[in-house]
Coordinates of C-alpha atoms in Angstrom, one line a residue:
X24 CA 39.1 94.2 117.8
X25 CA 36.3 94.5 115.1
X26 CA 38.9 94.8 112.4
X27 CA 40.9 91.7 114.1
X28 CA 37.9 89.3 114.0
X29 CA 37.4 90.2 110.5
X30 CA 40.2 88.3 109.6
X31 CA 39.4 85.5 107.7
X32 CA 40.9 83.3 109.7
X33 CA 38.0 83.3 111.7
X34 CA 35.5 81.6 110.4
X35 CA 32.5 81.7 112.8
X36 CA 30.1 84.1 113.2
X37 CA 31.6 87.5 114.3
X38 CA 30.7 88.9 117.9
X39 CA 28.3 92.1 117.9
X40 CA 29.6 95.4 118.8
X41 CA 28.1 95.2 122.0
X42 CA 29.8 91.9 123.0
X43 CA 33.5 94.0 122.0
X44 CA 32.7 96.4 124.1
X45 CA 32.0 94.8 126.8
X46 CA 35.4 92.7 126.5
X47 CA 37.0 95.8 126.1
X48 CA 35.5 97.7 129.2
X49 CA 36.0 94.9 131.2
X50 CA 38.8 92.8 130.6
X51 CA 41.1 95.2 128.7
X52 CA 44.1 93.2 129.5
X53 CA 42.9 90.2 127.4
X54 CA 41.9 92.5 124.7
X55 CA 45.1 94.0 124.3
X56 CA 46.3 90.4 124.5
X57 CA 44.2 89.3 122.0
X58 CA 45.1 92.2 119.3
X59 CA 48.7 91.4 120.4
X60 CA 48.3 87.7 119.3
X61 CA 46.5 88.3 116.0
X62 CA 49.4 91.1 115.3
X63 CA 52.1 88.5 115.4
X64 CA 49.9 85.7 113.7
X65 CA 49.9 88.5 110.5
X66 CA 53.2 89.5 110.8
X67 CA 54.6 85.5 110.5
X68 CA 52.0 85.0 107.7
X69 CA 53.1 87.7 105.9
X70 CA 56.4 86.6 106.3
X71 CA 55.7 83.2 105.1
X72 CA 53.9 84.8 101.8
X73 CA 56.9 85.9 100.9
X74 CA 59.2 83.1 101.1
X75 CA 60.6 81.7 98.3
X76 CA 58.8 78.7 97.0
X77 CA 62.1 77.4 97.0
X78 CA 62.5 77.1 100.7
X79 CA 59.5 74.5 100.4
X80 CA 61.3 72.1 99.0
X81 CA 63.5 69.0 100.8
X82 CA 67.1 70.6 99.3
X83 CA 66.0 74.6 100.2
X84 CA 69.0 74.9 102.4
X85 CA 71.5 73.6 99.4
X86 CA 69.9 75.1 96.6
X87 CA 69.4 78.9 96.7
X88 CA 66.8 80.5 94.7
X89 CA 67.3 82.0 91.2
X90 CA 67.4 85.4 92.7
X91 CA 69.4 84.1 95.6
X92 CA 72.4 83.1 93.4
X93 CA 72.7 86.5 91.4
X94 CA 72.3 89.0 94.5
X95 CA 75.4 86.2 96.2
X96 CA 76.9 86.8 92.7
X97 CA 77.4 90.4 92.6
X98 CA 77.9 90.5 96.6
X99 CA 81.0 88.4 95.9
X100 CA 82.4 90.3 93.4
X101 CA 82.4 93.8 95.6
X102 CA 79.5 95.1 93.2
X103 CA 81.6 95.3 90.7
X104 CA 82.7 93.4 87.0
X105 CA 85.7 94.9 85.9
X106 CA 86.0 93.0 82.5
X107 CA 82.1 94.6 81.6
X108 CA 82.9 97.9 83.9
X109 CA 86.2 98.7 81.8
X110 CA 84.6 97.5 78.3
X111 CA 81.8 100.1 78.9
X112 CA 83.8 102.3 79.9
X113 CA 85.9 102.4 76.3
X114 CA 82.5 102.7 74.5
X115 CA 81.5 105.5 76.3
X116 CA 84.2 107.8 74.9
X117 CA 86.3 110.1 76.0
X118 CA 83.6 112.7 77.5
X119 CA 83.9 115.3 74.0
X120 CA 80.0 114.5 73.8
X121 CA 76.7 113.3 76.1
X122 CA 75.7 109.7 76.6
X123 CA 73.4 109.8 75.1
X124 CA 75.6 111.7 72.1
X125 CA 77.5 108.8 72.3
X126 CA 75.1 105.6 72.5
X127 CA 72.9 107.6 69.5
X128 CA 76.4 107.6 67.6
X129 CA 76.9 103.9 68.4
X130 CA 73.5 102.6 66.7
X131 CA 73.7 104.9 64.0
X132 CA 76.9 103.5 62.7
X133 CA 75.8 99.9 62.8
X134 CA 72.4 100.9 60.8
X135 CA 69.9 100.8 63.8
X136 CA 67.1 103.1 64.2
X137 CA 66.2 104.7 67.5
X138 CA 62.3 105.9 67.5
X139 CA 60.0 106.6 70.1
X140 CA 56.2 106.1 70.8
X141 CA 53.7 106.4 73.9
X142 CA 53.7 103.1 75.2
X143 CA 53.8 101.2 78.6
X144 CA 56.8 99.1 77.3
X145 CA 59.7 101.4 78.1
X146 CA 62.4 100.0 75.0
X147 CA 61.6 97.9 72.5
X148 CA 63.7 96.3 69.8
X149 CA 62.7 94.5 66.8
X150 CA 65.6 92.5 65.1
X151 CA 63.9 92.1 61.7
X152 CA 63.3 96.4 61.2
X153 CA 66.7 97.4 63.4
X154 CA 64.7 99.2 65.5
X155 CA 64.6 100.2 69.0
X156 CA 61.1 101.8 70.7
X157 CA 61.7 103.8 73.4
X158 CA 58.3 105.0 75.1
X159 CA 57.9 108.9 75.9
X160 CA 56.5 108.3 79.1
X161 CA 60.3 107.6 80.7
X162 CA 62.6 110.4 81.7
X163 CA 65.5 111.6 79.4
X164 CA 67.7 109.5 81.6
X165 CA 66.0 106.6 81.6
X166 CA 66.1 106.6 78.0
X167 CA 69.6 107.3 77.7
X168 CA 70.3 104.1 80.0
X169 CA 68.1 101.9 78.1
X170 CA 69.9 103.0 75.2
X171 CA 72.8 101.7 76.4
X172 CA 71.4 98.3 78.1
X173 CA 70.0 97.6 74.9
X174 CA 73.8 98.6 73.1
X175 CA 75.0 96.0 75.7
X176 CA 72.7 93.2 74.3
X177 CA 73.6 93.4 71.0
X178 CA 77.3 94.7 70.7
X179 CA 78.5 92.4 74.0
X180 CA 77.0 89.4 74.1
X181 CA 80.1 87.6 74.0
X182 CA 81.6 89.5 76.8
X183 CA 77.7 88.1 78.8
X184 CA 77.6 85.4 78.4
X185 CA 81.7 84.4 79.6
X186 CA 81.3 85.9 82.2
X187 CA 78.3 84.2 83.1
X188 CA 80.3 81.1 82.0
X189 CA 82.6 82.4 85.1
X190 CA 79.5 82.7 87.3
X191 CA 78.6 78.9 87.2
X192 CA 75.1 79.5 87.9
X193 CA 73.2 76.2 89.1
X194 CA 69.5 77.1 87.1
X195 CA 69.6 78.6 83.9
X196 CA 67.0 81.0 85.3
X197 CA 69.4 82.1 87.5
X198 CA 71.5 83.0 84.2
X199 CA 68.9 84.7 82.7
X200 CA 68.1 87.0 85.4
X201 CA 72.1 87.7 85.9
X202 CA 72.2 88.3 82.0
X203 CA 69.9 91.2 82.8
X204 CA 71.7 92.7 85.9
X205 CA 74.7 92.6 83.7
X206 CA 73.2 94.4 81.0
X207 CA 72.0 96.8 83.7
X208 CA 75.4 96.9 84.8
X209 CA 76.9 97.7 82.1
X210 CA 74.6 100.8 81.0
X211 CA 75.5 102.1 84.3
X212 CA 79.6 102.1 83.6
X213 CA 78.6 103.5 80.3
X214 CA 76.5 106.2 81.5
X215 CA 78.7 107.2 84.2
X216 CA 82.4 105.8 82.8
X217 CA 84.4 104.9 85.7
X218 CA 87.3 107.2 85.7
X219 CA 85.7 110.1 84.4
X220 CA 83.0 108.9 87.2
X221 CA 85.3 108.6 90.2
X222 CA 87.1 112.2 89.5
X223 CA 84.0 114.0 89.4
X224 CA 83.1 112.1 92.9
X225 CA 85.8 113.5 94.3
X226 CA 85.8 117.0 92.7
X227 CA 82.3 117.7 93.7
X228 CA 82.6 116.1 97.2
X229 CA 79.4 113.1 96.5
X230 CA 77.5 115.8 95.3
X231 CA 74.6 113.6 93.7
X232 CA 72.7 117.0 92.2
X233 CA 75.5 117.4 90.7
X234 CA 76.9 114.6 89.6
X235 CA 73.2 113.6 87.7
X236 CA 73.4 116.7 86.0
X237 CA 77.0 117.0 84.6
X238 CA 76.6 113.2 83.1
X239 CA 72.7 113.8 82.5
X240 CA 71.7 111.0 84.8
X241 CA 69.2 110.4 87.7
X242 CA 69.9 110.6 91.3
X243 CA 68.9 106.9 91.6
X244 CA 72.1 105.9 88.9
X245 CA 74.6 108.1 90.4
X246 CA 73.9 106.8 93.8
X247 CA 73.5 103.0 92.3
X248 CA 76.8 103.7 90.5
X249 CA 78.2 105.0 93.7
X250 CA 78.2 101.4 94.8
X251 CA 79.9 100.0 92.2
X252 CA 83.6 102.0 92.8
X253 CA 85.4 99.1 93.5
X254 CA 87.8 98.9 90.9
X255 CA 91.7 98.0 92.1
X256 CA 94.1 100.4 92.3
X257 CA 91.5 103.2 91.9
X258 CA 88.8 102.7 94.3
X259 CA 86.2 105.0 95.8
X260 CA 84.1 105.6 98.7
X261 CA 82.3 101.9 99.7
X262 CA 79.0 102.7 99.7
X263 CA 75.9 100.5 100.3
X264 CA 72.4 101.3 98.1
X265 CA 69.0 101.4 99.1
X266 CA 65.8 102.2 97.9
X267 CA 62.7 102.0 99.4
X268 CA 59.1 102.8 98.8
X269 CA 56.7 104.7 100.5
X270 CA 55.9 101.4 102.6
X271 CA 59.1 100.8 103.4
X272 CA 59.8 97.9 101.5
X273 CA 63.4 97.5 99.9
X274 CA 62.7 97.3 96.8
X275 CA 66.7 97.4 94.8
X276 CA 69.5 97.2 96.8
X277 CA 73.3 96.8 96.5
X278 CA 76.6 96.9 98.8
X279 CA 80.2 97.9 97.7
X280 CA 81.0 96.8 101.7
X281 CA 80.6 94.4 104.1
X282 CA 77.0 94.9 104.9
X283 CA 75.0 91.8 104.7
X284 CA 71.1 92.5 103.7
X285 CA 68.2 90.4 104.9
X286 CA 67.6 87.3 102.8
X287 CA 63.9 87.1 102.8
X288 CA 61.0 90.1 102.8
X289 CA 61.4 93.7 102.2
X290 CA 63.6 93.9 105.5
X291 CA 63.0 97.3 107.3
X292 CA 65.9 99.3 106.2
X293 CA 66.2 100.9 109.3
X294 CA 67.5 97.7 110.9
X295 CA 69.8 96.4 108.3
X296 CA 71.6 100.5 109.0
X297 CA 71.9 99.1 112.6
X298 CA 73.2 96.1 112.3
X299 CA 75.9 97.4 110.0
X300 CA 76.3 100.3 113.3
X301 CA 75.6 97.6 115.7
X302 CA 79.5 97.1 116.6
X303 CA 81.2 100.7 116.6
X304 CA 84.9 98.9 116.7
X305 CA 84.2 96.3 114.0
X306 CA 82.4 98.8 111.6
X307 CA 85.3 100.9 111.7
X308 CA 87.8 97.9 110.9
X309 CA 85.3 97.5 108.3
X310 CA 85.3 100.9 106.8
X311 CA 89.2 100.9 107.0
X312 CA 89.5 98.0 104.8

């Protein structure tokens, strides 16, 4: 109760200890009551907090936010681009060397230096030098992916920004923030090319130990690539991507399925499993288409 009334929602002077524990001895029930109020009073302001400032305005339930738009975006297309999936996946090679073998390869022969440096900023290119910083501090694979983001941005630009064309977006940050995710996607094909990709899958059973070291990736990018198997004709196991941090918060996630994700807050991920499990009989239809 002392921490409760030290909300600052209370404004008035704060009851003594002694007066606490005498509510507490002797009316328990509105005590409890009391805590149980001020526990659902955070909870909906917290809630609030982290509404879009979108949804404040008259037209919220027409206009989607910017980050609204691009998570409908790549729901709608399964998770996954096949005109970006399948132009990565040529630039990638045909598995004679590493990714990063390859993306090194790429910049060299278009006269662009790759360097590296202890910074916070993990790449870095400057047009004017042809140079791209990478910062130590990131992981081998980290590097090697924002090798190939960074490839995507300069060689495929074109390739973007039509399909962005496609998108229709209704804010141009909207756009921007797509152009990114597309870039991110794209590094991801490349990393982990799709065919090359899907065989391995299958051969090591989802083995994601093993699929991060053969193509000298993470476990986060294999599983985040996982999600993306979608292509027709050739497609793999629909899974659905979360991560979380040590609150609980979702903080990236993605769906190759039917599984719809809270719209608003860092939704415990617990319940968006269940309500994909909710309905035995309809996740099953699901899971068979």
């Amino acid at each position: 109760m002392r921490e409760a009334l030290a909300d600052p929602v209370f404004t008035g002077p704060a009851p003594t200890l002694a007066d606490l524990r005498l509510a507490a001895s002797n009316a328990p029930t509105l005590a409890r009551a009391f805590l149980d109020l001020h526990t659902a009073y955070r909870q909906t302001h917290e809630r609030l907090a982290s509404l879009d400032e979108a949804l404040g305005r008259e037209d919220a339930r027409l206009q989607p936010s910017p980050w609204e738009e691009v998570r409908d975006f790549f729901h709608y297309c399964d998770n996954y681009l096949d005109a970006v999936d399948r132009a990565a996946e040529h630039l990638s090679g045909n598995g004679s060397e590493t990714g990063r073998d390859t993306v090194l390869r790429h910049f060299a022969a278009r006269d662009i230096r790759v360097s590296f440096a202890d910074t916070n900023d993990t790449r870095q290119y400057d047009p004017q030098t042809r140079t791209i910083t990478l910062s130590t501090r990131a992981s081998a694979p980290t590097q090697t992916f924002q090798l190939w983001m960074q490839l995507a941005l300069i060689t495929q630009d074109q390739l973007l920004e039509a399909t962005l064309d496609l998108a229709r977006f209704q804010s141009p940050e909207a756009r921007a923030i797509a152009k990114v995710g597309l870039a991110n996607y794209f590094a991801g094909a490349a990393l982990l090319p799709y065919r090359r990709f899907l065989a391995a899958t299958q051969e090591t059973r989802h083995d994601l130990e093993r699929l991060a070291d053969r193509f000298g990736a993470s476990i986060e990018q294999v599983a985040h690539r996982l999600s993306t198997l979608q292509r027709p004709g050739a497609k793999g196991v629909p899974f659905f991507f979360v991560r979380v941090d040590p609150a609980g918060t979702i903080t990236k996630r993605h769906s190759a399925t039917t599984l719809q994700f809270a719209r608003y807050g860092g939704a415990c991920p617990l319940w968006n499993v269940h309500r994909a499990f909710e309905t035995p009989g309809r996740w099953l239809r699901q899971l068979a288409e």
